[in-house]
mmCIF file with all atom_site columns, C-alpha atoms in Angstrom:
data_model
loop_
_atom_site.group_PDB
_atom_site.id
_atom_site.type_symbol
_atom_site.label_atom_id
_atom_site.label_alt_id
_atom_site.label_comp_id
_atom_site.label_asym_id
_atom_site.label_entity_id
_atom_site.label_seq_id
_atom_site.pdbx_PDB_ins_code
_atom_site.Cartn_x
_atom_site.Cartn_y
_atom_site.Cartn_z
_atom_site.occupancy
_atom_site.B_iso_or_equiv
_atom_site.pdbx_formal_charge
_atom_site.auth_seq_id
_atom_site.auth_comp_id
_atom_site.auth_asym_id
_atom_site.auth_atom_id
_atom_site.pdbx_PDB_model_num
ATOM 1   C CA . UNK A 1 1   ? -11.270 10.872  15.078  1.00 0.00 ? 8   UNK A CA 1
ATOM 2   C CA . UNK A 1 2   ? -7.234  10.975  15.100  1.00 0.00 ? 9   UNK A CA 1
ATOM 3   C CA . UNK A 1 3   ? -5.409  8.624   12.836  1.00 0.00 ? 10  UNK A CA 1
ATOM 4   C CA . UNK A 1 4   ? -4.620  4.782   14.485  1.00 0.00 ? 11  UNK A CA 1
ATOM 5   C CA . UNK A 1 5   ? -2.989  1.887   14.317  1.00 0.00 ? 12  UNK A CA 1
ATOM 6   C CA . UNK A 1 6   ? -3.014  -1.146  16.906  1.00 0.00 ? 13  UNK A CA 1
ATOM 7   C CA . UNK A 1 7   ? -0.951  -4.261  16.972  1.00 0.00 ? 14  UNK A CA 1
ATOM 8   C CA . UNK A 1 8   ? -2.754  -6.891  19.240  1.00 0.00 ? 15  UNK A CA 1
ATOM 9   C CA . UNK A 1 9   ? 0.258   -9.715  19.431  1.00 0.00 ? 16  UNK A CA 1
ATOM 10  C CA . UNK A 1 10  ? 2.551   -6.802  20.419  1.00 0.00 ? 17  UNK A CA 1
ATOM 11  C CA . UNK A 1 11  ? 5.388   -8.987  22.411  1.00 0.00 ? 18  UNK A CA 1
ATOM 12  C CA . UNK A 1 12  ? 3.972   -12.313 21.806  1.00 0.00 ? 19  UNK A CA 1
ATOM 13  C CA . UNK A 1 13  ? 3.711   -14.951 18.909  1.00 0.00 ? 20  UNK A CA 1
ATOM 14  C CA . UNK A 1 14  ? 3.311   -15.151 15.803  1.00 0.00 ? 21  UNK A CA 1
ATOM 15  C CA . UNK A 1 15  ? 4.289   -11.204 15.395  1.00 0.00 ? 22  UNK A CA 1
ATOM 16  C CA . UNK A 1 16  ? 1.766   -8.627  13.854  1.00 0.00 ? 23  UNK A CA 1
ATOM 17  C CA . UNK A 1 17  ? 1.850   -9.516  10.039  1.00 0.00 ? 24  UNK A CA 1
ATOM 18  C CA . UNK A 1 18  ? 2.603   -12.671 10.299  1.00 0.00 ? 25  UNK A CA 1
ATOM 19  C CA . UNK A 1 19  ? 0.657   -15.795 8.569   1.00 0.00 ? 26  UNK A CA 1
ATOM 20  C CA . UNK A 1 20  ? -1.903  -16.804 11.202  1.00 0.00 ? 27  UNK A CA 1
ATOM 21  C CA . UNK A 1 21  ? -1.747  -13.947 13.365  1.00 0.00 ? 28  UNK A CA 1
ATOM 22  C CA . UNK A 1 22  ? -4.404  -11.578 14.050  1.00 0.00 ? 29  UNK A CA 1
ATOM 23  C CA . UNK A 1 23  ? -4.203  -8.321  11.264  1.00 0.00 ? 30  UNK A CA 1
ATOM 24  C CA . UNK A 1 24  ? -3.237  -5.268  13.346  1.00 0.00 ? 31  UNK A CA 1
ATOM 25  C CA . UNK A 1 25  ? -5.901  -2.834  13.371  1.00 0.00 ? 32  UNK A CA 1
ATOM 26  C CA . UNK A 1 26  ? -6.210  1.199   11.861  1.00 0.00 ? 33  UNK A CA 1
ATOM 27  C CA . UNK A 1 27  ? -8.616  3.248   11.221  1.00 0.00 ? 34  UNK A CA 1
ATOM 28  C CA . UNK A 1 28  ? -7.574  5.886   8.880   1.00 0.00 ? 35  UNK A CA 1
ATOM 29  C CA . UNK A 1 29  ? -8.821  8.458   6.331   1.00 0.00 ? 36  UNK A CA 1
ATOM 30  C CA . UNK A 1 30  ? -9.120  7.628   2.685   1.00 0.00 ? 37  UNK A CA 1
ATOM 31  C CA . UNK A 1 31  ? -9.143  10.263  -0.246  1.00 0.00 ? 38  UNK A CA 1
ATOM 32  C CA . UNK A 1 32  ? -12.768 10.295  -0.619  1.00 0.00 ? 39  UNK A CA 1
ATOM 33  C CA . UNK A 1 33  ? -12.876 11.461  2.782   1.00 0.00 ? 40  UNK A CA 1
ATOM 34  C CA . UNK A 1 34  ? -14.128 7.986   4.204   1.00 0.00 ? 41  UNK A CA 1
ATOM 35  C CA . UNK A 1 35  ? -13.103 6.764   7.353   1.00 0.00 ? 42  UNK A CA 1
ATOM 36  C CA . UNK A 1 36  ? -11.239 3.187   6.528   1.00 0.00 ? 43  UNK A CA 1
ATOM 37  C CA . UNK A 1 37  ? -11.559 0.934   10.102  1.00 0.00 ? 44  UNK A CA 1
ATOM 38  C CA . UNK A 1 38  ? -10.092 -2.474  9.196   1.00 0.00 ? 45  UNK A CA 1
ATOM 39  C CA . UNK A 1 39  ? -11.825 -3.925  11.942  1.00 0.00 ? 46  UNK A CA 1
ATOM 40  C CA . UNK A 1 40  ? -14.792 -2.890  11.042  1.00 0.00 ? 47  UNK A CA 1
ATOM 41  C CA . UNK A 1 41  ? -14.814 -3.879  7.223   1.00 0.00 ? 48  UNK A CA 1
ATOM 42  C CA . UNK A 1 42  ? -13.672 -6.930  8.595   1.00 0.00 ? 49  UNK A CA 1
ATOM 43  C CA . UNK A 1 43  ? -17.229 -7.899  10.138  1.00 0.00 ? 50  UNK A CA 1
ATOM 44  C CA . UNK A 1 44  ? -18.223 -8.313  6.388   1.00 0.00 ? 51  UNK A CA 1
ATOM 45  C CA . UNK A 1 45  ? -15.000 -8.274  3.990   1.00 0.00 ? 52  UNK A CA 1
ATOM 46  C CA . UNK A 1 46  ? -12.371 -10.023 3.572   1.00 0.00 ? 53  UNK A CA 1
ATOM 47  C CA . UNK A 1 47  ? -9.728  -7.809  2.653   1.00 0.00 ? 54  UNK A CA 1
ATOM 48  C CA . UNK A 1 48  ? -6.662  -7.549  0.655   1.00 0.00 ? 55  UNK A CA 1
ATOM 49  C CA . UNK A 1 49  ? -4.369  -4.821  1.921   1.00 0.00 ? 56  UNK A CA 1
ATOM 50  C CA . UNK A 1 50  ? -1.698  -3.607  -0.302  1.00 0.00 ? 57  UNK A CA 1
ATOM 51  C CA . UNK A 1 51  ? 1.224   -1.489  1.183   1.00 0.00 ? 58  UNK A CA 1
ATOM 52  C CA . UNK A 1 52  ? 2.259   0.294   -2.107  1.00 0.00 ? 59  UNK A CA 1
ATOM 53  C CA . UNK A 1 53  ? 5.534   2.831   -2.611  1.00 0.00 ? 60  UNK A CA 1
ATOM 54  C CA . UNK A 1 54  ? 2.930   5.419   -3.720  1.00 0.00 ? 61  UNK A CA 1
ATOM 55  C CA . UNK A 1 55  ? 1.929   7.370   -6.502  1.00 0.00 ? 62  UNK A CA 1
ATOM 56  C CA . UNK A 1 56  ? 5.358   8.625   -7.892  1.00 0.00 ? 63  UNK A CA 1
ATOM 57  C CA . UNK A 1 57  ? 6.531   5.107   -8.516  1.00 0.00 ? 64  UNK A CA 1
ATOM 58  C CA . UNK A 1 58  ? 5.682   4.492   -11.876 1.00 0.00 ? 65  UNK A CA 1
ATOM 59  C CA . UNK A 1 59  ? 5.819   0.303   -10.779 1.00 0.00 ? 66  UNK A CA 1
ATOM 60  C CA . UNK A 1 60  ? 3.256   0.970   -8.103  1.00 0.00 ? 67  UNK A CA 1
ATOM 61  C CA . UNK A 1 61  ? 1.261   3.236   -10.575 1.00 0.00 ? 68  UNK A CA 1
ATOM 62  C CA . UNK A 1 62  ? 1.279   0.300   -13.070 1.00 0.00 ? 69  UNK A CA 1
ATOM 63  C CA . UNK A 1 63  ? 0.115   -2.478  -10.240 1.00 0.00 ? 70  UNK A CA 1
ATOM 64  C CA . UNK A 1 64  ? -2.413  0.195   -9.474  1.00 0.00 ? 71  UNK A CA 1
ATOM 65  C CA . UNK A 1 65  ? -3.691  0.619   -12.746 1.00 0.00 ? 72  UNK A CA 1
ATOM 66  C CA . UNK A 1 66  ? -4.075  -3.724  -12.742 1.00 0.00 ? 73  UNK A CA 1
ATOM 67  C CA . UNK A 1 67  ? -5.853  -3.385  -9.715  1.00 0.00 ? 74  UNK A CA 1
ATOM 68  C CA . UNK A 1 68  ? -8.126  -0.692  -10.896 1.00 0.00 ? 75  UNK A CA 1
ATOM 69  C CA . UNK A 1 69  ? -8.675  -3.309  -13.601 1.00 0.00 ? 76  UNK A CA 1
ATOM 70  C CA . UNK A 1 70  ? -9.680  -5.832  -11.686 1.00 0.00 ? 77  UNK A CA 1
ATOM 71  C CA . UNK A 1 71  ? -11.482 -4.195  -8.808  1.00 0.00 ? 78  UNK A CA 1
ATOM 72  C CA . UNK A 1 72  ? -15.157 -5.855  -9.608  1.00 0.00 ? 79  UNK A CA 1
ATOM 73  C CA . UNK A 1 73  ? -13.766 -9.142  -9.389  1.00 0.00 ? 80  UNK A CA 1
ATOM 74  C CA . UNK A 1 74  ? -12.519 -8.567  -5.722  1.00 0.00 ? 81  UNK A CA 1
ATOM 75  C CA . UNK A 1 75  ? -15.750 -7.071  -4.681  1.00 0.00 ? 82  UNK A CA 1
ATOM 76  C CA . UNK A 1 76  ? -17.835 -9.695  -6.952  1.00 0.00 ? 83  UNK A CA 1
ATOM 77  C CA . UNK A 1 77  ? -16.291 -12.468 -4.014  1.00 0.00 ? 84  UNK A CA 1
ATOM 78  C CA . UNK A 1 78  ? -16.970 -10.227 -0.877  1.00 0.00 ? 85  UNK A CA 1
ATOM 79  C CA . UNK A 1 79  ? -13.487 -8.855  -0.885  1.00 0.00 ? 86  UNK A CA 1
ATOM 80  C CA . UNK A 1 80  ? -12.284 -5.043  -0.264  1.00 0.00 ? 87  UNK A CA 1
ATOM 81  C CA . UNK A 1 81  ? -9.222  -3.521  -1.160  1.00 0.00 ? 88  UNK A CA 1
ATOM 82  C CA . UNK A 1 82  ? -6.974  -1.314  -0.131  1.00 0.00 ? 89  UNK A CA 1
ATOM 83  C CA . UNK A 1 83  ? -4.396  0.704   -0.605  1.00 0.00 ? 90  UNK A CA 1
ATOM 84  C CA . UNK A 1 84  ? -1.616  2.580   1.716   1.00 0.00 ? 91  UNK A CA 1
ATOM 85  C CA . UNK A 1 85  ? 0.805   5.164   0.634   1.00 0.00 ? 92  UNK A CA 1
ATOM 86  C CA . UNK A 1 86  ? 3.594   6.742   2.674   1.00 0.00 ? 93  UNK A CA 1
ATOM 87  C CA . UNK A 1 87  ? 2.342   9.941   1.060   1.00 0.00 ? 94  UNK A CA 1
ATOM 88  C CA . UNK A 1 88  ? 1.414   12.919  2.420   1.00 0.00 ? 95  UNK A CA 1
ATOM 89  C CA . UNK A 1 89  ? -2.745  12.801  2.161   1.00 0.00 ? 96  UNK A CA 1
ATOM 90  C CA . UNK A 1 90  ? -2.827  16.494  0.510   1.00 0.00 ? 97  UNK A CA 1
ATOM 91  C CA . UNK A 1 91  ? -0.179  15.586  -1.934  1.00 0.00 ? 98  UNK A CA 1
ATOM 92  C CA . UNK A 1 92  ? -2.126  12.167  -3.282  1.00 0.00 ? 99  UNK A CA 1
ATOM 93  C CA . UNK A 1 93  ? -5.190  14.845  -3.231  1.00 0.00 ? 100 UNK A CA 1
ATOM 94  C CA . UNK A 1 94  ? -3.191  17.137  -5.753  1.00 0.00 ? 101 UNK A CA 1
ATOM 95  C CA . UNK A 1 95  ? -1.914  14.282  -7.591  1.00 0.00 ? 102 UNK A CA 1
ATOM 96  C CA . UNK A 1 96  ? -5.101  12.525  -8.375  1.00 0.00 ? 103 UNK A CA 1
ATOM 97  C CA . UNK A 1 97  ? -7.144  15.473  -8.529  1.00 0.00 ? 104 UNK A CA 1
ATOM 98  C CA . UNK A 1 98  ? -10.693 14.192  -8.890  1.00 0.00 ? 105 UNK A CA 1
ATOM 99  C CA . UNK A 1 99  ? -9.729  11.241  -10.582 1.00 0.00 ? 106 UNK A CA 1
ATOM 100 C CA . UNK A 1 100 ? -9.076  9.267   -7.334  1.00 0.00 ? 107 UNK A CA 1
ATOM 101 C CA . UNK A 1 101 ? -8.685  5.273   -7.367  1.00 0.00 ? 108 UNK A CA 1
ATOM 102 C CA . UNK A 1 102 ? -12.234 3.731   -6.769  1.00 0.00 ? 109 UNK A CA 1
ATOM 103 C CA . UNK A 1 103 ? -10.631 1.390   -3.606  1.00 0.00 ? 110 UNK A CA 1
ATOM 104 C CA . UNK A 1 104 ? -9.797  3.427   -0.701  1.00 0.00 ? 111 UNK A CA 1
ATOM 105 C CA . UNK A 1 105 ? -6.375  5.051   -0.555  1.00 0.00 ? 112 UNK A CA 1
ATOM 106 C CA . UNK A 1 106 ? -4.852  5.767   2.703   1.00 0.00 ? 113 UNK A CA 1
ATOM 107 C CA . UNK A 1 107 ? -1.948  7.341   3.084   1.00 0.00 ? 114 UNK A CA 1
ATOM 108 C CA . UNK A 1 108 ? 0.713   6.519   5.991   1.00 0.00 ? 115 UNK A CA 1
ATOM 109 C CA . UNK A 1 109 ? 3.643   8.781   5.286   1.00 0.00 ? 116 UNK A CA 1
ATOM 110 C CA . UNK A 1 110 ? 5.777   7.933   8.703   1.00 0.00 ? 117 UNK A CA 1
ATOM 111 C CA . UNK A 1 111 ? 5.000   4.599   7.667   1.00 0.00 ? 118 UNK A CA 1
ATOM 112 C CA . UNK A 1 112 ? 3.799   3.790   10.915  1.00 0.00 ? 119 UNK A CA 1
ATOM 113 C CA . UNK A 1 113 ? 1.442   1.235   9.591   1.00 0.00 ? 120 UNK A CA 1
ATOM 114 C CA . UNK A 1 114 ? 4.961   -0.112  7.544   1.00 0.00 ? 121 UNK A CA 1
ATOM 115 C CA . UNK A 1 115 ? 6.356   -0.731  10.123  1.00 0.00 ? 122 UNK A CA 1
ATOM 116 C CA . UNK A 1 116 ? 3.473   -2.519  12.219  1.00 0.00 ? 123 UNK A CA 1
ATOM 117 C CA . UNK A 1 117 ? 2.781   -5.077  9.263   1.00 0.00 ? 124 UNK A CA 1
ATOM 118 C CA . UNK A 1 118 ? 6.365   -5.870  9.508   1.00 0.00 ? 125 UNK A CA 1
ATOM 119 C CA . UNK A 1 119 ? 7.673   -4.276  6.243   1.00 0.00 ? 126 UNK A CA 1
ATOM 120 C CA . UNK A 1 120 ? 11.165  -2.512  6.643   1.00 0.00 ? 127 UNK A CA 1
ATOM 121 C CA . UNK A 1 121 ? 13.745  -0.295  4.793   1.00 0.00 ? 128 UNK A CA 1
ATOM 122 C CA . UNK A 1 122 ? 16.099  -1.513  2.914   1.00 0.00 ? 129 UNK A CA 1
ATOM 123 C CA . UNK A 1 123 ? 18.186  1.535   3.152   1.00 0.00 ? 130 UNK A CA 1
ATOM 124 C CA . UNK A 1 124 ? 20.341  3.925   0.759   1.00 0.00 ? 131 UNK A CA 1
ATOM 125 C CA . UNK A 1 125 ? 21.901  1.533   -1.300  1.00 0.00 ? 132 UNK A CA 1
ATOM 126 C CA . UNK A 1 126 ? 18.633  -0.136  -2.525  1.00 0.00 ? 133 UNK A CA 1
ATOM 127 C CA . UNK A 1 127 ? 17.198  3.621   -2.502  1.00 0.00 ? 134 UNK A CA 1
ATOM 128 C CA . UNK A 1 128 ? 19.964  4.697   -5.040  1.00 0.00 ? 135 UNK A CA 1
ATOM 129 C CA . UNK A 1 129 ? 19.812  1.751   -7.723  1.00 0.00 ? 136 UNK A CA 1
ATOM 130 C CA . UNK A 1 130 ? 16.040  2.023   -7.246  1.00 0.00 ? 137 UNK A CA 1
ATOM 131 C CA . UNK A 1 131 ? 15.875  5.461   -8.333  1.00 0.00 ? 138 UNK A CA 1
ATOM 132 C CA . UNK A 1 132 ? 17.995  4.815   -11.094 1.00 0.00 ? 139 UNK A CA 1
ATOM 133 C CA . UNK A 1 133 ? 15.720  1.782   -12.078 1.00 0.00 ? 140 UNK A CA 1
ATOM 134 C CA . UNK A 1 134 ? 12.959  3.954   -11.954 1.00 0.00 ? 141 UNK A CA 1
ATOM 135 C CA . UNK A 1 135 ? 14.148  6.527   -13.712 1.00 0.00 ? 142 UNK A CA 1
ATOM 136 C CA . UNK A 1 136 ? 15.232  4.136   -16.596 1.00 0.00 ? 143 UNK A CA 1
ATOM 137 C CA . UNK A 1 137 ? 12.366  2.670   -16.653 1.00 0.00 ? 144 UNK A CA 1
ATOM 138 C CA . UNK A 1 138 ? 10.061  5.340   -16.502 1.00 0.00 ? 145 UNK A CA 1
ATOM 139 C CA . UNK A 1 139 ? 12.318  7.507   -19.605 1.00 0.00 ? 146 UNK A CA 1
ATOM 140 C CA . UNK A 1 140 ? 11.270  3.484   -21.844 1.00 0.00 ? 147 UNK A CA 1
ATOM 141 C CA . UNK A 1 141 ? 8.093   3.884   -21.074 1.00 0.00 ? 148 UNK A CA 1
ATOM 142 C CA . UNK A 1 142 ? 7.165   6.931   -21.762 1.00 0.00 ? 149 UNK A CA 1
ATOM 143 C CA . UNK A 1 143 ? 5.810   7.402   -18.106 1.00 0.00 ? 150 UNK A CA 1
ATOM 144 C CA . UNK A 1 144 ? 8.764   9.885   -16.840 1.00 0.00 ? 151 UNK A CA 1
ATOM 145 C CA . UNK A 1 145 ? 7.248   13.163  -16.428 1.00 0.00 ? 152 UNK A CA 1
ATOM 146 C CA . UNK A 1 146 ? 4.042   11.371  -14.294 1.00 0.00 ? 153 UNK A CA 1
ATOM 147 C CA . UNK A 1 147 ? 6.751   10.125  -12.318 1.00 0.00 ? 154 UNK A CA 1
ATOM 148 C CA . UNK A 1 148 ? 8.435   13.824  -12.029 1.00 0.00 ? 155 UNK A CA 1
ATOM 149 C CA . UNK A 1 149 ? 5.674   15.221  -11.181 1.00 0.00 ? 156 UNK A CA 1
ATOM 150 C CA . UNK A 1 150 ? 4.351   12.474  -8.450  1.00 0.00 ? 157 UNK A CA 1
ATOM 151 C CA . UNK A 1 151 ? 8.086   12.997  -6.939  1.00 0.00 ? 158 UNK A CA 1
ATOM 152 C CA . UNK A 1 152 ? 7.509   17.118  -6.949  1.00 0.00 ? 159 UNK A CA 1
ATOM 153 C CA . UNK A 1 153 ? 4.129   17.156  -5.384  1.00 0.00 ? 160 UNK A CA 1
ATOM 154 C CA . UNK A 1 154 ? 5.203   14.617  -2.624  1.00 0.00 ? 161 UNK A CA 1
ATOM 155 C CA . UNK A 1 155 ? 8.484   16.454  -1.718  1.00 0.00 ? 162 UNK A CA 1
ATOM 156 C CA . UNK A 1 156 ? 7.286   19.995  -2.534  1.00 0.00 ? 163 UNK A CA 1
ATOM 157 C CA . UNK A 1 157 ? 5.919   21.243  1.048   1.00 0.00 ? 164 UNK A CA 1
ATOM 158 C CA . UNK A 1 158 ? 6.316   22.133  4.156   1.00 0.00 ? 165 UNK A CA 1
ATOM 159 C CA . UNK A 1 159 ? 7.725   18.632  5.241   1.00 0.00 ? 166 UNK A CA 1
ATOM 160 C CA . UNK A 1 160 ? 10.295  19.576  2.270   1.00 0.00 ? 167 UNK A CA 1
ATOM 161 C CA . UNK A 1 161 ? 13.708  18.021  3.869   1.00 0.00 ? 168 UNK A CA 1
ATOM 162 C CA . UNK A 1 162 ? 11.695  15.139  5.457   1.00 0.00 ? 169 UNK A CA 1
ATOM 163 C CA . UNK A 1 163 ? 9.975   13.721  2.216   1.00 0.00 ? 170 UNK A CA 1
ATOM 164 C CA . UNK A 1 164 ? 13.334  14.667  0.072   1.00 0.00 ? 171 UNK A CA 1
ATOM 165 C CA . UNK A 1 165 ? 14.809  12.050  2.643   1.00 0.00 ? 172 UNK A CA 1
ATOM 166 C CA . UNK A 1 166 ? 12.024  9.861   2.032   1.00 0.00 ? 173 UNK A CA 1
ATOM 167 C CA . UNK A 1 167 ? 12.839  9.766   -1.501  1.00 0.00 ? 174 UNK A CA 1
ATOM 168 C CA . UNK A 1 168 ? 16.283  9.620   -1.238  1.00 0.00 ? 175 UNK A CA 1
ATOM 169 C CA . UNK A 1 169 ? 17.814  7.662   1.419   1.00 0.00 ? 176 UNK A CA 1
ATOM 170 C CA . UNK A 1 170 ? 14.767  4.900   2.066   1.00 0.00 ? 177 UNK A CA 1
ATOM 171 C CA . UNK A 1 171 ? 13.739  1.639   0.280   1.00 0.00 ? 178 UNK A CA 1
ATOM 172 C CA . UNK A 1 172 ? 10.132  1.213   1.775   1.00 0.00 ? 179 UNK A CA 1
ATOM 173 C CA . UNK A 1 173 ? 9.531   -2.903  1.031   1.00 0.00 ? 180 UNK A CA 1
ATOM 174 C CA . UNK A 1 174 ? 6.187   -3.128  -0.125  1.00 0.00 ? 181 UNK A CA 1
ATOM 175 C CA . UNK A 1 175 ? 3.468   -5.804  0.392   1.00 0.00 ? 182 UNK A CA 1
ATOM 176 C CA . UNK A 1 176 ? 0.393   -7.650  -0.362  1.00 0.00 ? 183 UNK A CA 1
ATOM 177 C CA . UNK A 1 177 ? -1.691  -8.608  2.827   1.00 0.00 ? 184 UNK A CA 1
ATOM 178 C CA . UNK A 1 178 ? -4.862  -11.107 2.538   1.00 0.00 ? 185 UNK A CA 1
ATOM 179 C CA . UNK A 1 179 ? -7.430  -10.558 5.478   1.00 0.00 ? 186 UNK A CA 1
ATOM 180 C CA . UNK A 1 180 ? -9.825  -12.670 6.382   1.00 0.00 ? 187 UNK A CA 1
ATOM 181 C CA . UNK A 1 181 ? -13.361 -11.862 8.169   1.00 0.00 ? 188 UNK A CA 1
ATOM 182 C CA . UNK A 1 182 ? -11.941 -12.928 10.960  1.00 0.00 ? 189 UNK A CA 1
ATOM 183 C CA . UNK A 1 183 ? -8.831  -10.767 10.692  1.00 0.00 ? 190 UNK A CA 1
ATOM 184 C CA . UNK A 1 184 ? -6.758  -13.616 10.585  1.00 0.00 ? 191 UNK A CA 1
ATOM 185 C CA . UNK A 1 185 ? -3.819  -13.108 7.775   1.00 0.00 ? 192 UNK A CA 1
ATOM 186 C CA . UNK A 1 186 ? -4.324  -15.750 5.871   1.00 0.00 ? 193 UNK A CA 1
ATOM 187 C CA . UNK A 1 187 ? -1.423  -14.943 2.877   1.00 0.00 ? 194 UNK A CA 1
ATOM 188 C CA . UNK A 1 188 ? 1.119   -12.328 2.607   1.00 0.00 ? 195 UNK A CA 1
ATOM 189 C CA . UNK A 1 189 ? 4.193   -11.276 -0.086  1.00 0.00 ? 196 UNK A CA 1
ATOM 190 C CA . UNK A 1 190 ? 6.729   -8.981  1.360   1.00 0.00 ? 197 UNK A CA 1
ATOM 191 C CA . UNK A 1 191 ? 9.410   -7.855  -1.827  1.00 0.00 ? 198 UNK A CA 1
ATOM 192 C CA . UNK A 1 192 ? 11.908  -5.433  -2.827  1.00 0.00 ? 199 UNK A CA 1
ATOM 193 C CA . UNK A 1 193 ? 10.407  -1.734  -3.733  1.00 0.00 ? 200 UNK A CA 1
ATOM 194 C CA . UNK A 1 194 ? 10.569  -2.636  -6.985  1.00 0.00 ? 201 UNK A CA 1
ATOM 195 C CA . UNK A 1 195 ? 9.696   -6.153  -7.477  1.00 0.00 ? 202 UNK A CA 1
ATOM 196 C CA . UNK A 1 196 ? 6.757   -7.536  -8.365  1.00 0.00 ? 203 UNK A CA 1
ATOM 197 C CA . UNK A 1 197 ? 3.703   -8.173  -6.451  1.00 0.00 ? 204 UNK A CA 1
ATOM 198 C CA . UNK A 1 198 ? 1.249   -10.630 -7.338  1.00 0.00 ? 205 UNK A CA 1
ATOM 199 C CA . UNK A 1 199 ? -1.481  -10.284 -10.361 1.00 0.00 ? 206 UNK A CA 1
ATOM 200 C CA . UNK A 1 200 ? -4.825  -9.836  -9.433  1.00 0.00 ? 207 UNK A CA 1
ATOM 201 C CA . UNK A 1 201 ? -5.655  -13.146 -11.073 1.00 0.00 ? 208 UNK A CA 1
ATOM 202 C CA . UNK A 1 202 ? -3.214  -14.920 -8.899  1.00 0.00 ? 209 UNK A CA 1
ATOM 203 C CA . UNK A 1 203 ? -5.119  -12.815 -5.958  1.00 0.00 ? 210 UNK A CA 1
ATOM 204 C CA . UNK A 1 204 ? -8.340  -13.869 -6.383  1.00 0.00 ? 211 UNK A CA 1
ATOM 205 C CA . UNK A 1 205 ? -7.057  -17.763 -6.615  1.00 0.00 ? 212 UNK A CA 1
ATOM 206 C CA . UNK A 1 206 ? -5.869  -17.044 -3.492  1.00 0.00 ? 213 UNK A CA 1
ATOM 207 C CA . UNK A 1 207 ? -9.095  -15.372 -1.945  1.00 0.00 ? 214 UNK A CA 1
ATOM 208 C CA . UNK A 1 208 ? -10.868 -18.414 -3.375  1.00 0.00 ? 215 UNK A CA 1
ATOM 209 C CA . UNK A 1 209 ? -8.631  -21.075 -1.644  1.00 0.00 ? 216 UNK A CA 1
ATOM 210 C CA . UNK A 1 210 ? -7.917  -19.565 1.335   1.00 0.00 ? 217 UNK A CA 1
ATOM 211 C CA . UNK A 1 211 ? -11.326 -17.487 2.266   1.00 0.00 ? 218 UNK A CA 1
ATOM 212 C CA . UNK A 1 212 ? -14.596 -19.314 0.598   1.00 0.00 ? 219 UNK A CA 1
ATOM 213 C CA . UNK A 1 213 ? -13.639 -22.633 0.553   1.00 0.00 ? 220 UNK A CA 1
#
């Protein structure tokens, strides 16, 4: 089965990723060669759907790594959660080798999906300083040649000039998405590609309040 995405309030209101409208739907492959159908995790999930800058962004890597953390508590309270890239799938398989996240990881590199959730780019300006905030920040902590190599084995391939762009001249926003069993978006942050998302404790406050009360 080919790769989807559907928005169901396409040209009405509230728009497709809005609070109170109904989640658009995918179905899309994860690393551990799953198939990932929101709708149909949905029927018995609620879901928290993060739209991440991917694995050479040494912020995203750290989120991930909190997330990783706290992935029993999200299942513990009937939640899933996942997690899209705007890699290329065999470059996230290279990266993690076998030592793949244990919440599916989709990857959405014409960030199609992006773009249906309502997340944008903020364009080459924002792409510049974040590269140098990245860089800085990744050199402090130690965490610059995971970072090197994340940005190598995304842009080294056939799709060379096309990721190089990606890396360059785009500021993907990046978001946190809460899902409800009825696919009804019941919270959502939108921020900057390098701001910060909420905690998982903050998460699963919100999962309580807004999904099992």
């Amino acid at each position: 089965m080919p790769d989807s995405t559907h928005s169901p309030n396409a040209g009405n209101s509230p728009d497709p990723g809005d609070i109170g409208s109904e989640a658009p739907t995918f179905s899309l492959s994860s690393l551990d060669g799953q198939r990932i159908d929101l709708e149909r995790i949905c029927q018995s999930q609620n879901v928290l759907l993060w739209f991440s800058r991917g694995f050479q962004c040494n912020f995203c890597r750290s989120h991930m790594m909190e997330f990783i953390g706290g992935y029993d508590q999200v299942k513990q309270v009937g939640a899933e959660l996942i997690q899209v890239a705007p890699n290329l799938s065999s470059s996230a398989q290279r990266f993690f080798g076998s030592d793949i996240p244990p919440f599916p990881f989709v990857c959405d590199p014409d960030k199609r999906l992006y773009a249906v959730y309502g997340l944008g780019d903020r364009g080459a300006l924002d792409a510049a300083k974040n590269a140098v905030v990245t860089l800085a920040t990744s050199i402090k902590t130690g965490e610059i040649g995971t970072t090197a190599r994340g940005v190598y084995l995304d842009v080294a391939n056939r799709n060379f000039f096309r990721r190089l762009h990606h890396h360059a001249a785009t500021a993907v926003e990046h978001g946190l998405f809460l899902i409800d069993r009825g696919r009804i978006i019941q919270h959502k942050t939108v921020v900057g590609p390098i701001d910060p998302i909420p905690q998982i404790e903050e998460m699963m406050s919100i999962i309580r309040e807004r999904c099992l009360a």
